[in-house]
Amino acid sequence: MVNIKKVDLNLLQALLILLEECNVSRSAARMNLTQPTVSNMLAKLRALLNDPLFTRTRHGLLPTRRALALEPELRQIFSSVDAILTPGTFDPQTCDQTVVLSSNDYMQYTLLAPALLEMRKKAPRMNFSVRHAEIADIVPVMDRGAIDIAVTIPEFSDNRLRSQLLYTERYVVAMRRQHPLSGKTLSMKAFLQMDHAIVSPTTGQFRGPTDDALKKLGLSRKVSLSVSSFFTLIELIASSDYIALIPERLSAKFLDRLCITEPPLQVAGFEAISVWNNATHLDPTRRWVRSELLRVASRKP
């Protein structure tokens, strides 16, 4: 067991910054240190954790699996340290600030709606504004204060922002309750013979994670409908013979209209995260909202 008294907290902070930047020079600049100093810190971290942590590539540092697994733990550690050292208190009963959040329709419905209702009871004078998800570069939007907290996926975030894992989601197959395949175990043959619908928020694409999984098996499906909203998708599949893969948390809200079954292949799910910038990181109000989102997200769907 490592003697905690011998662990330099600065080394762990350096590891978190290296994970965010994946570049020694940029990490050194953020810490106001020289590049050799950061390289030396990385060497100490490798010895301390008995793992290479990063491999060098043409595009920068590539984190190892162990390093990636440590990142959420490190974020939690330094969030707790910030909370201990930051002065000021927050009283939800008297707070009258406005907090601006953003997410797509699925996350608004499954996470933000219940969280906002509970926060409203605890903080009756607070105001909440919910914007549609920012798919493009979210950093300048947050820098100018237009959004305080975004609920999104890592692909739509930025390593210049802070983030916290809310939950891990998986996909299930949804179809109308009177569908010819309703209530049956879904075979690959039947799956590929059906017309599929998909959500593509901005580009109207006709492929997604399911198609990537099928391609690895040398297979393909027929996607003939692409929409920008999960609720439009649900309305369409509930009224037709289209089938679609949708997030499990969303499917649980429509069991009266949809039949839900397992896909006949392994399809990669995704992580839902909350994202914010350094300017609001220490703000007691925003910290409270982030903790409330995490609390609600941690519940079983």
PDB file of C-alpha atoms in Angstrom:
ATOM      1  CA  MET A   1       0.000   0.000   0.000  1.00  0.00           C
ATOM      2  CA  VAL A   2       1.265   3.494  -0.896  1.00  0.00           C
ATOM      3  CA  ASN A   3       2.034   5.740   2.079  1.00  0.00           C
ATOM      4  CA  ILE A   4      -0.298   8.693   1.515  1.00  0.00           C
ATOM      5  CA  LYS A   5       2.099  10.957   3.430  1.00  0.00           C
ATOM      6  CA  LYS A   6       4.663  10.491   0.663  1.00  0.00           C
ATOM      7  CA  VAL A   7       2.280  11.372  -2.178  1.00  0.00           C
ATOM      8  CA  ASP A   8       2.750  14.868  -3.587  1.00  0.00           C
ATOM      9  CA  LEU A   9      -0.672  16.324  -4.450  1.00  0.00           C
ATOM     10  CA  ASN A  10       1.013  18.437  -7.120  1.00  0.00           C
ATOM     11  CA  LEU A  11       1.909  15.239  -8.978  1.00  0.00           C
ATOM     12  CA  LEU A  12      -1.731  14.189  -9.126  1.00  0.00           C
ATOM     13  CA  GLN A  13      -2.727  17.644 -10.322  1.00  0.00           C
ATOM     14  CA  ALA A  14      -0.062  17.423 -13.008  1.00  0.00           C
ATOM     15  CA  LEU A  15      -1.472  14.063 -14.105  1.00  0.00           C
ATOM     16  CA  LEU A  16      -4.958  15.548 -14.455  1.00  0.00           C
ATOM     17  CA  ILE A  17      -3.636  18.432 -16.559  1.00  0.00           C
ATOM     18  CA  LEU A  18      -1.611  16.030 -18.709  1.00  0.00           C
ATOM     19  CA  LEU A  19      -4.785  14.005 -19.282  1.00  0.00           C
ATOM     20  CA  GLU A  20      -6.639  17.150 -20.321  1.00  0.00           C
ATOM     21  CA  GLU A  21      -3.913  18.448 -22.634  1.00  0.00           C
ATOM     22  CA  CYS A  22      -2.204  15.222 -23.820  1.00  0.00           C
ATOM     23  CA  ASN A  23       0.800  17.445 -24.454  1.00  0.00           C
ATOM     24  CA  VAL A  24       3.777  18.146 -22.173  1.00  0.00           C
ATOM     25  CA  SER A  25       4.443  21.670 -23.481  1.00  0.00           C
ATOM     26  CA  ARG A  26       0.847  22.850 -23.058  1.00  0.00           C
ATOM     27  CA  SER A  27       0.644  21.219 -19.643  1.00  0.00           C
ATOM     28  CA  ALA A  28       3.834  22.972 -18.568  1.00  0.00           C
ATOM     29  CA  ALA A  29       2.442  26.319 -19.724  1.00  0.00           C
ATOM     30  CA  ARG A  30      -0.778  25.796 -17.730  1.00  0.00           C
ATOM     31  CA  MET A  31       1.217  24.993 -14.589  1.00  0.00           C
ATOM     32  CA  ASN A  32       3.777  27.781 -15.131  1.00  0.00           C
ATOM     33  CA  LEU A  33       6.529  25.176 -15.129  1.00  0.00           C
ATOM     34  CA  THR A  34       9.274  24.242 -17.556  1.00  0.00           C
ATOM     35  CA  GLN A  35       8.839  21.308 -19.908  1.00  0.00           C
ATOM     36  CA  PRO A  36      11.705  19.325 -18.261  1.00  0.00           C
ATOM     37  CA  THR A  37      10.042  19.824 -14.862  1.00  0.00           C
ATOM     38  CA  VAL A  38       6.760  18.373 -16.133  1.00  0.00           C
ATOM     39  CA  SER A  39       8.610  15.492 -17.812  1.00  0.00           C
ATOM     40  CA  ASN A  40      10.287  14.787 -14.470  1.00  0.00           C
ATOM     41  CA  MET A  41       6.896  14.845 -12.733  1.00  0.00           C
ATOM     42  CA  LEU A  42       5.580  12.373 -15.292  1.00  0.00           C
ATOM     43  CA  ALA A  43       8.514  10.062 -14.582  1.00  0.00           C
ATOM     44  CA  LYS A  44       7.716  10.194 -10.838  1.00  0.00           C
ATOM     45  CA  LEU A  45       4.046   9.464 -11.576  1.00  0.00           C
ATOM     46  CA  ARG A  46       4.998   6.440 -13.647  1.00  0.00           C
ATOM     47  CA  ALA A  47       7.080   5.083 -10.794  1.00  0.00           C
ATOM     48  CA  LEU A  48       4.397   5.907  -8.209  1.00  0.00           C
ATOM     49  CA  LEU A  49       1.557   4.274 -10.155  1.00  0.00           C
ATOM     50  CA  ASN A  50       3.625   1.527 -11.785  1.00  0.00           C
ATOM     51  CA  ASP A  51       2.173   2.310 -15.196  1.00  0.00           C
ATOM     52  CA  PRO A  52       3.536   4.145 -18.275  1.00  0.00           C
ATOM     53  CA  LEU A  53       0.412   6.378 -18.184  1.00  0.00           C
ATOM     54  CA  PHE A  54       1.107   7.815 -21.661  1.00  0.00           C
ATOM     55  CA  THR A  55       2.746   6.769 -24.903  1.00  0.00           C
ATOM     56  CA  ARG A  56       4.140   9.312 -27.321  1.00  0.00           C
ATOM     57  CA  THR A  57       2.583   9.631 -30.790  1.00  0.00           C
ATOM     58  CA  ARG A  58       2.915  12.111 -33.636  1.00  0.00           C
ATOM     59  CA  HIS A  59      -0.191  13.869 -32.330  1.00  0.00           C
ATOM     60  CA  GLY A  60       0.877  14.099 -28.688  1.00  0.00           C
ATOM     61  CA  LEU A  61       0.505  11.869 -25.656  1.00  0.00           C
ATOM     62  CA  LEU A  62      -1.861   8.903 -25.779  1.00  0.00           C
ATOM     63  CA  PRO A  63      -3.182   7.949 -22.307  1.00  0.00           C
ATOM     64  CA  THR A  64      -3.066   4.318 -21.237  1.00  0.00           C
ATOM     65  CA  ARG A  65      -6.175   2.531 -20.046  1.00  0.00           C
ATOM     66  CA  ARG A  66      -5.058   2.999 -16.425  1.00  0.00           C
ATOM     67  CA  ALA A  67      -4.585   6.742 -16.933  1.00  0.00           C
ATOM     68  CA  LEU A  68      -8.046   7.128 -18.495  1.00  0.00           C
ATOM     69  CA  ALA A  69      -9.594   5.230 -15.608  1.00  0.00           C
ATOM     70  CA  LEU A  70      -7.931   7.590 -13.117  1.00  0.00           C
ATOM     71  CA  GLU A  71      -9.228  10.801 -14.726  1.00  0.00           C
ATOM     72  CA  PRO A  72     -12.749  10.875 -13.166  1.00  0.00           C
ATOM     73  CA  GLU A  73     -11.269   9.990  -9.776  1.00  0.00           C
ATOM     74  CA  LEU A  74      -8.765  12.834 -10.041  1.00  0.00           C
ATOM     75  CA  ARG A  75     -11.506  15.280 -10.999  1.00  0.00           C
ATOM     76  CA  GLN A  76     -13.496  14.240  -7.949  1.00  0.00           C
ATOM     77  CA  ILE A  77     -10.456  14.650  -5.681  1.00  0.00           C
ATOM     78  CA  PHE A  78      -9.701  18.184  -6.831  1.00  0.00           C
ATOM     79  CA  SER A  79     -13.348  19.159  -6.836  1.00  0.00           C
ATOM     80  CA  SER A  80     -13.449  18.170  -3.159  1.00  0.00           C
ATOM     81  CA  VAL A  81     -10.226  20.069  -2.457  1.00  0.00           C
ATOM     82  CA  ASP A  82     -11.676  23.171  -4.137  1.00  0.00           C
ATOM     83  CA  ALA A  83     -14.819  22.877  -2.043  1.00  0.00           C
ATOM     84  CA  ILE A  84     -12.757  22.690   1.166  1.00  0.00           C
ATOM     85  CA  LEU A  85     -10.595  25.691   0.321  1.00  0.00           C
ATOM     86  CA  THR A  86     -13.204  27.941  -1.273  1.00  0.00           C
ATOM     87  CA  PRO A  87     -14.813  30.478   1.078  1.00  0.00           C
ATOM     88  CA  GLY A  88     -18.494  31.334   1.015  1.00  0.00           C
ATOM     89  CA  THR A  89     -21.705  29.452   1.634  1.00  0.00           C
ATOM     90  CA  PHE A  90     -24.735  28.680  -0.470  1.00  0.00           C
ATOM     91  CA  ASP A  91     -28.290  28.747   0.837  1.00  0.00           C
ATOM     92  CA  PRO A  92     -30.743  27.373  -1.727  1.00  0.00           C
ATOM     93  CA  GLN A  93     -33.686  28.854   0.149  1.00  0.00           C
ATOM     94  CA  THR A  94     -32.478  32.429  -0.331  1.00  0.00           C
ATOM     95  CA  CYS A  95     -30.517  32.193  -3.601  1.00  0.00           C
ATOM     96  CA  ASP A  96     -32.167  34.146  -6.431  1.00  0.00           C
ATOM     97  CA  GLN A  97     -29.571  33.632  -9.172  1.00  0.00           C
ATOM     98  CA  THR A  98     -30.271  32.394 -12.694  1.00  0.00           C
ATOM     99  CA  VAL A  99     -28.484  29.285 -13.977  1.00  0.00           C
ATOM    100  CA  VAL A 100     -28.418  28.501 -17.693  1.00  0.00           C
ATOM    101  CA  LEU A 101     -28.183  24.862 -18.775  1.00  0.00           C
ATOM    102  CA  SER A 102     -28.139  23.171 -22.163  1.00  0.00           C
ATOM    103  CA  SER A 103     -28.758  19.634 -23.434  1.00  0.00           C
ATOM    104  CA  ASN A 104     -30.517  17.754 -26.199  1.00  0.00           C
ATOM    105  CA  ASP A 105     -34.192  16.787 -25.971  1.00  0.00           C
ATOM    106  CA  TYR A 106     -33.524  13.276 -24.652  1.00  0.00           C
ATOM    107  CA  MET A 107     -31.349  14.506 -21.754  1.00  0.00           C
ATOM    108  CA  GLN A 108     -33.745  17.363 -21.022  1.00  0.00           C
ATOM    109  CA  TYR A 109     -36.591  14.891 -20.683  1.00  0.00           C
ATOM    110  CA  THR A 110     -34.863  12.096 -18.768  1.00  0.00           C
ATOM    111  CA  LEU A 111     -32.485  14.095 -16.532  1.00  0.00           C
ATOM    112  CA  LEU A 112     -33.038  17.838 -16.521  1.00  0.00           C
ATOM    113  CA  ALA A 113     -36.808  17.748 -16.059  1.00  0.00           C
ATOM    114  CA  PRO A 114     -36.783  15.703 -12.835  1.00  0.00           C
ATOM    115  CA  ALA A 115     -33.682  17.505 -11.555  1.00  0.00           C
ATOM    116  CA  LEU A 116     -35.203  20.947 -12.169  1.00  0.00           C
ATOM    117  CA  LEU A 117     -38.416  20.018 -10.371  1.00  0.00           C
ATOM    118  CA  GLU A 118     -36.465  18.869  -7.326  1.00  0.00           C
ATOM    119  CA  MET A 119     -34.152  21.893  -7.376  1.00  0.00           C
ATOM    120  CA  ARG A 120     -37.177  24.172  -7.595  1.00  0.00           C
ATOM    121  CA  LYS A 121     -38.503  22.720  -4.339  1.00  0.00           C
ATOM    122  CA  LYS A 122     -35.168  23.230  -2.597  1.00  0.00           C
ATOM    123  CA  ALA A 123     -34.405  26.628  -4.164  1.00  0.00           C
ATOM    124  CA  PRO A 124     -37.785  28.333  -4.764  1.00  0.00           C
ATOM    125  CA  ARG A 125     -36.274  31.714  -5.684  1.00  0.00           C
ATOM    126  CA  MET A 126     -33.780  30.463  -8.233  1.00  0.00           C
ATOM    127  CA  ASN A 127     -34.382  30.770 -11.990  1.00  0.00           C
ATOM    128  CA  PHE A 128     -33.393  28.121 -14.516  1.00  0.00           C
ATOM    129  CA  SER A 129     -33.054  28.594 -18.260  1.00  0.00           C
ATOM    130  CA  VAL A 130     -32.634  25.533 -20.486  1.00  0.00           C
ATOM    131  CA  ARG A 131     -31.199  25.909 -23.976  1.00  0.00           C
ATOM    132  CA  HIS A 132     -30.943  23.377 -26.756  1.00  0.00           C
ATOM    133  CA  ALA A 133     -27.647  21.545 -26.985  1.00  0.00           C
ATOM    134  CA  GLU A 134     -24.633  23.298 -28.471  1.00  0.00           C
ATOM    135  CA  ILE A 135     -23.135  20.812 -30.930  1.00  0.00           C
ATOM    136  CA  ALA A 136     -20.504  23.179 -32.331  1.00  0.00           C
ATOM    137  CA  ASP A 137     -17.660  24.714 -30.301  1.00  0.00           C
ATOM    138  CA  ILE A 138     -19.150  25.151 -26.848  1.00  0.00           C
ATOM    139  CA  VAL A 139     -16.135  26.936 -25.348  1.00  0.00           C
ATOM    140  CA  PRO A 140     -16.848  30.501 -26.594  1.00  0.00           C
ATOM    141  CA  VAL A 141     -20.510  30.120 -25.614  1.00  0.00           C
ATOM    142  CA  MET A 142     -19.477  29.322 -22.053  1.00  0.00           C
ATOM    143  CA  ASP A 143     -16.725  31.939 -22.042  1.00  0.00           C
ATOM    144  CA  ARG A 144     -19.254  34.688 -22.701  1.00  0.00           C
ATOM    145  CA  GLY A 145     -21.557  33.331 -19.987  1.00  0.00           C
ATOM    146  CA  ALA A 146     -24.379  32.234 -22.275  1.00  0.00           C
ATOM    147  CA  ILE A 147     -24.334  28.733 -20.742  1.00  0.00           C
ATOM    148  CA  ASP A 148     -23.288  27.764 -17.217  1.00  0.00           C
ATOM    149  CA  ILE A 149     -23.586  23.973 -17.419  1.00  0.00           C
ATOM    150  CA  ALA A 150     -24.039  21.698 -20.416  1.00  0.00           C
ATOM    151  CA  VAL A 151     -25.250  18.115 -20.220  1.00  0.00           C
ATOM    152  CA  THR A 152     -23.785  16.403 -23.234  1.00  0.00           C
ATOM    153  CA  ILE A 153     -21.481  13.600 -24.408  1.00  0.00           C
ATOM    154  CA  PRO A 154     -17.661  13.704 -24.472  1.00  0.00           C
ATOM    155  CA  GLU A 155     -17.605  13.975 -28.285  1.00  0.00           C
ATOM    156  CA  PHE A 156     -19.348  17.362 -28.068  1.00  0.00           C
ATOM    157  CA  SER A 157     -17.203  18.668 -25.214  1.00  0.00           C
ATOM    158  CA  ASP A 158     -13.696  20.168 -25.213  1.00  0.00           C
ATOM    159  CA  ASN A 159     -10.582  19.395 -23.183  1.00  0.00           C
ATOM    160  CA  ARG A 160     -10.425  23.058 -22.151  1.00  0.00           C
ATOM    161  CA  LEU A 161     -13.585  22.529 -20.084  1.00  0.00           C
ATOM    162  CA  ARG A 162     -14.145  20.710 -16.830  1.00  0.00           C
ATOM    163  CA  SER A 163     -16.464  17.728 -16.831  1.00  0.00           C
ATOM    164  CA  GLN A 164     -18.053  15.099 -14.622  1.00  0.00           C
ATOM    165  CA  LEU A 165     -19.464  11.716 -15.569  1.00  0.00           C
ATOM    166  CA  LEU A 166     -23.188  11.573 -14.834  1.00  0.00           C
ATOM    167  CA  TYR A 167     -24.067   8.109 -16.101  1.00  0.00           C
ATOM    168  CA  THR A 168     -23.284   5.528 -18.751  1.00  0.00           C
ATOM    169  CA  GLU A 169     -26.050   4.819 -21.246  1.00  0.00           C
ATOM    170  CA  ARG A 170     -26.746   1.882 -23.533  1.00  0.00           C
ATOM    171  CA  TYR A 171     -28.985   1.408 -26.566  1.00  0.00           C
ATOM    172  CA  VAL A 172     -32.054  -0.821 -26.868  1.00  0.00           C
ATOM    173  CA  VAL A 173     -34.267  -1.610 -29.853  1.00  0.00           C
ATOM    174  CA  ALA A 174     -37.665   0.113 -29.872  1.00  0.00           C
ATOM    175  CA  MET A 175     -40.715  -0.641 -32.010  1.00  0.00           C
ATOM    176  CA  ARG A 176     -44.461  -0.127 -31.785  1.00  0.00           C
ATOM    177  CA  ARG A 177     -46.308  -2.533 -29.491  1.00  0.00           C
ATOM    178  CA  GLN A 178     -48.232  -4.075 -32.428  1.00  0.00           C
ATOM    179  CA  HIS A 179     -45.130  -4.482 -34.575  1.00  0.00           C
ATOM    180  CA  PRO A 180     -44.777  -7.896 -36.315  1.00  0.00           C
ATOM    181  CA  LEU A 181     -41.594  -8.499 -34.291  1.00  0.00           C
ATOM    182  CA  SER A 182     -43.037  -7.297 -30.980  1.00  0.00           C
ATOM    183  CA  GLY A 183     -42.447  -9.696 -28.098  1.00  0.00           C
ATOM    184  CA  LYS A 184     -40.060 -11.902 -30.061  1.00  0.00           C
ATOM    185  CA  THR A 185     -36.347 -12.441 -29.642  1.00  0.00           C
ATOM    186  CA  LEU A 186     -34.811 -10.288 -32.347  1.00  0.00           C
ATOM    187  CA  SER A 187     -32.588 -12.280 -34.701  1.00  0.00           C
ATOM    188  CA  MET A 188     -29.899 -10.647 -36.816  1.00  0.00           C
ATOM    189  CA  LYS A 189     -31.732 -11.688 -39.995  1.00  0.00           C
ATOM    190  CA  ALA A 190     -34.978 -10.033 -38.903  1.00  0.00           C
ATOM    191  CA  PHE A 191     -33.083  -6.983 -37.624  1.00  0.00           C
ATOM    192  CA  LEU A 192     -31.419  -6.415 -41.003  1.00  0.00           C
ATOM    193  CA  GLN A 193     -34.649  -6.913 -42.946  1.00  0.00           C
ATOM    194  CA  MET A 194     -36.486  -4.097 -41.176  1.00  0.00           C
ATOM    195  CA  ASP A 195     -36.589  -0.396 -42.060  1.00  0.00           C
ATOM    196  CA  HIS A 196     -34.554   1.574 -39.524  1.00  0.00           C
ATOM    197  CA  ALA A 197     -34.867   5.160 -38.315  1.00  0.00           C
ATOM    198  CA  ILE A 198     -32.113   7.172 -36.665  1.00  0.00           C
ATOM    199  CA  VAL A 199     -31.526  10.464 -34.824  1.00  0.00           C
ATOM    200  CA  SER A 200     -28.918  12.768 -36.336  1.00  0.00           C
ATOM    201  CA  PRO A 201     -29.108  16.099 -34.454  1.00  0.00           C
ATOM    202  CA  THR A 202     -27.419  18.388 -36.991  1.00  0.00           C
ATOM    203  CA  THR A 203     -26.195  16.677 -40.145  1.00  0.00           C
ATOM    204  CA  GLY A 204     -29.020  14.367 -41.172  1.00  0.00           C
ATOM    205  CA  GLN A 205     -26.710  11.387 -41.481  1.00  0.00           C
ATOM    206  CA  PHE A 206     -27.997   7.867 -42.069  1.00  0.00           C
ATOM    207  CA  ARG A 207     -25.494   6.012 -39.914  1.00  0.00           C
ATOM    208  CA  GLY A 208     -24.513   5.819 -36.263  1.00  0.00           C
ATOM    209  CA  PRO A 209     -22.955   3.491 -33.649  1.00  0.00           C
ATOM    210  CA  THR A 210     -25.115   0.563 -34.796  1.00  0.00           C
ATOM    211  CA  ASP A 211     -23.730   0.827 -38.318  1.00  0.00           C
ATOM    212  CA  ASP A 212     -20.180   0.912 -36.972  1.00  0.00           C
ATOM    213  CA  ALA A 213     -20.870  -2.305 -35.032  1.00  0.00           C
ATOM    214  CA  LEU A 214     -22.453  -3.957 -38.086  1.00  0.00           C
ATOM    215  CA  LYS A 215     -19.524  -2.963 -40.300  1.00  0.00           C
ATOM    216  CA  LYS A 216     -17.143  -4.872 -38.029  1.00  0.00           C
ATOM    217  CA  LEU A 217     -19.244  -7.973 -38.743  1.00  0.00           C
ATOM    218  CA  GLY A 218     -19.285  -7.300 -42.481  1.00  0.00           C
ATOM    219  CA  LEU A 219     -22.994  -6.420 -42.346  1.00  0.00           C
ATOM    220  CA  SER A 220     -25.173  -3.389 -43.025  1.00  0.00           C
ATOM    221  CA  ARG A 221     -28.765  -2.331 -42.400  1.00  0.00           C
ATOM    222  CA  LYS A 222     -31.274  -0.160 -44.248  1.00  0.00           C
ATOM    223  CA  VAL A 223     -31.637   3.266 -42.617  1.00  0.00           C
ATOM    224  CA  SER A 224     -34.259   5.150 -44.617  1.00  0.00           C
ATOM    225  CA  LEU A 225     -35.279   7.827 -42.097  1.00  0.00           C
ATOM    226  CA  SER A 226     -33.127  10.381 -40.282  1.00  0.00           C
ATOM    227  CA  VAL A 227     -34.605  12.962 -37.895  1.00  0.00           C
ATOM    228  CA  SER A 228     -33.129  15.572 -35.548  1.00  0.00           C
ATOM    229  CA  SER A 229     -35.280  14.875 -32.474  1.00  0.00           C
ATOM    230  CA  PHE A 230     -35.723  11.784 -30.307  1.00  0.00           C
ATOM    231  CA  PHE A 231     -39.366  12.700 -29.755  1.00  0.00           C
ATOM    232  CA  THR A 232     -40.028  12.850 -33.481  1.00  0.00           C
ATOM    233  CA  LEU A 233     -38.323   9.470 -33.753  1.00  0.00           C
ATOM    234  CA  ILE A 234     -40.509   7.950 -31.035  1.00  0.00           C
ATOM    235  CA  GLU A 235     -43.682   9.303 -32.637  1.00  0.00           C
ATOM    236  CA  LEU A 236     -42.684   7.761 -35.956  1.00  0.00           C
ATOM    237  CA  ILE A 237     -41.754   4.315 -34.661  1.00  0.00           C
ATOM    238  CA  ALA A 238     -44.844   4.185 -32.422  1.00  0.00           C
ATOM    239  CA  SER A 239     -47.018   4.720 -35.507  1.00  0.00           C
ATOM    240  CA  SER A 240     -45.247   2.609 -38.138  1.00  0.00           C
ATOM    241  CA  ASP A 241     -43.120  -0.483 -38.712  1.00  0.00           C
ATOM    242  CA  TYR A 242     -39.859   1.415 -38.397  1.00  0.00           C
ATOM    243  CA  ILE A 243     -37.531   0.181 -35.668  1.00  0.00           C
ATOM    244  CA  ALA A 244     -34.812   2.242 -33.984  1.00  0.00           C
ATOM    245  CA  LEU A 245     -32.117   1.998 -31.355  1.00  0.00           C
ATOM    246  CA  ILE A 246     -32.766   4.542 -28.622  1.00  0.00           C
ATOM    247  CA  PRO A 247     -31.196   5.245 -25.196  1.00  0.00           C
ATOM    248  CA  GLU A 248     -32.496   2.917 -22.487  1.00  0.00           C
ATOM    249  CA  ARG A 249     -33.376   5.761 -20.107  1.00  0.00           C
ATOM    250  CA  LEU A 250     -35.584   7.290 -22.775  1.00  0.00           C
ATOM    251  CA  SER A 251     -37.233   3.982 -23.650  1.00  0.00           C
ATOM    252  CA  ALA A 252     -38.336   3.549 -20.033  1.00  0.00           C
ATOM    253  CA  LYS A 253     -40.574   6.617 -20.398  1.00  0.00           C
ATOM    254  CA  PHE A 254     -42.564   5.164 -23.303  1.00  0.00           C
ATOM    255  CA  LEU A 255     -43.274   1.568 -22.339  1.00  0.00           C
ATOM    256  CA  ASP A 256     -46.993   2.206 -22.861  1.00  0.00           C
ATOM    257  CA  ARG A 257     -46.376   2.873 -26.573  1.00  0.00           C
ATOM    258  CA  LEU A 258     -43.243   0.924 -27.410  1.00  0.00           C
ATOM    259  CA  CYS A 259     -41.982  -2.625 -27.256  1.00  0.00           C
ATOM    260  CA  ILE A 260     -38.366  -2.736 -26.097  1.00  0.00           C
ATOM    261  CA  THR A 261     -35.965  -5.564 -26.861  1.00  0.00           C
ATOM    262  CA  GLU A 262     -32.244  -6.265 -26.978  1.00  0.00           C
ATOM    263  CA  PRO A 263     -30.314  -5.686 -30.221  1.00  0.00           C
ATOM    264  CA  PRO A 264     -28.887  -8.835 -31.847  1.00  0.00           C
ATOM    265  CA  LEU A 265     -25.350  -7.429 -31.630  1.00  0.00           C
ATOM    266  CA  GLN A 266     -23.169  -5.440 -29.248  1.00  0.00           C
ATOM    267  CA  VAL A 267     -23.605  -1.711 -29.884  1.00  0.00           C
ATOM    268  CA  ALA A 268     -21.360   0.799 -28.123  1.00  0.00           C
ATOM    269  CA  GLY A 269     -23.213   3.010 -25.670  1.00  0.00           C
ATOM    270  CA  PHE A 270     -22.133   6.455 -24.528  1.00  0.00           C
ATOM    271  CA  GLU A 271     -21.371   8.563 -21.468  1.00  0.00           C
ATOM    272  CA  ALA A 272     -23.503  11.497 -20.344  1.00  0.00           C
ATOM    273  CA  ILE A 273     -21.417  14.224 -18.739  1.00  0.00           C
ATOM    274  CA  SER A 274     -21.897  17.661 -17.243  1.00  0.00           C
ATOM    275  CA  VAL A 275     -19.530  20.319 -18.588  1.00  0.00           C
ATOM    276  CA  TRP A 276     -18.537  23.759 -17.314  1.00  0.00           C
ATOM    277  CA  ASN A 277     -15.650  26.198 -17.572  1.00  0.00           C
ATOM    278  CA  ASN A 278     -13.088  27.426 -15.061  1.00  0.00           C
ATOM    279  CA  ALA A 279     -14.858  30.757 -14.566  1.00  0.00           C
ATOM    280  CA  THR A 280     -17.835  29.069 -12.848  1.00  0.00           C
ATOM    281  CA  HIS A 281     -15.993  26.151 -11.287  1.00  0.00           C
ATOM    282  CA  LEU A 282     -15.775  27.612  -7.779  1.00  0.00           C
ATOM    283  CA  ASP A 283     -19.150  29.367  -7.792  1.00  0.00           C
ATOM    284  CA  PRO A 284     -21.209  27.858  -4.920  1.00  0.00           C
ATOM    285  CA  THR A 285     -24.506  28.093  -6.827  1.00  0.00           C
ATOM    286  CA  ARG A 286     -23.222  26.339  -9.939  1.00  0.00           C
ATOM    287  CA  ARG A 287     -21.466  23.731  -7.802  1.00  0.00           C
ATOM    288  CA  TRP A 288     -24.761  22.992  -6.038  1.00  0.00           C
ATOM    289  CA  VAL A 289     -26.597  22.613  -9.362  1.00  0.00           C
ATOM    290  CA  ARG A 290     -23.898  20.258 -10.649  1.00  0.00           C
ATOM    291  CA  SER A 291     -24.163  18.130  -7.516  1.00  0.00           C
ATOM    292  CA  GLU A 292     -27.959  17.980  -7.866  1.00  0.00           C
ATOM    293  CA  LEU A 293     -27.642  16.841 -11.477  1.00  0.00           C
ATOM    294  CA  LEU A 294     -25.230  14.119 -10.408  1.00  0.00           C
ATOM    295  CA  ARG A 295     -27.534  12.994  -7.617  1.00  0.00           C
ATOM    296  CA  VAL A 296     -30.547  12.628  -9.918  1.00  0.00           C
ATOM    297  CA  ALA A 297     -28.439  11.042 -12.681  1.00  0.00           C
ATOM    298  CA  SER A 298     -27.153   8.394 -10.265  1.00  0.00           C
ATOM    299  CA  ARG A 299     -30.638   6.895  -9.857  1.00  0.00           C
ATOM    300  CA  LYS A 300     -31.559   3.732 -11.719  1.00  0.00           C
ATOM    301  CA  PRO A 301     -33.681   4.503 -14.821  1.00  0.00           C
TER     302      PRO A 301
END
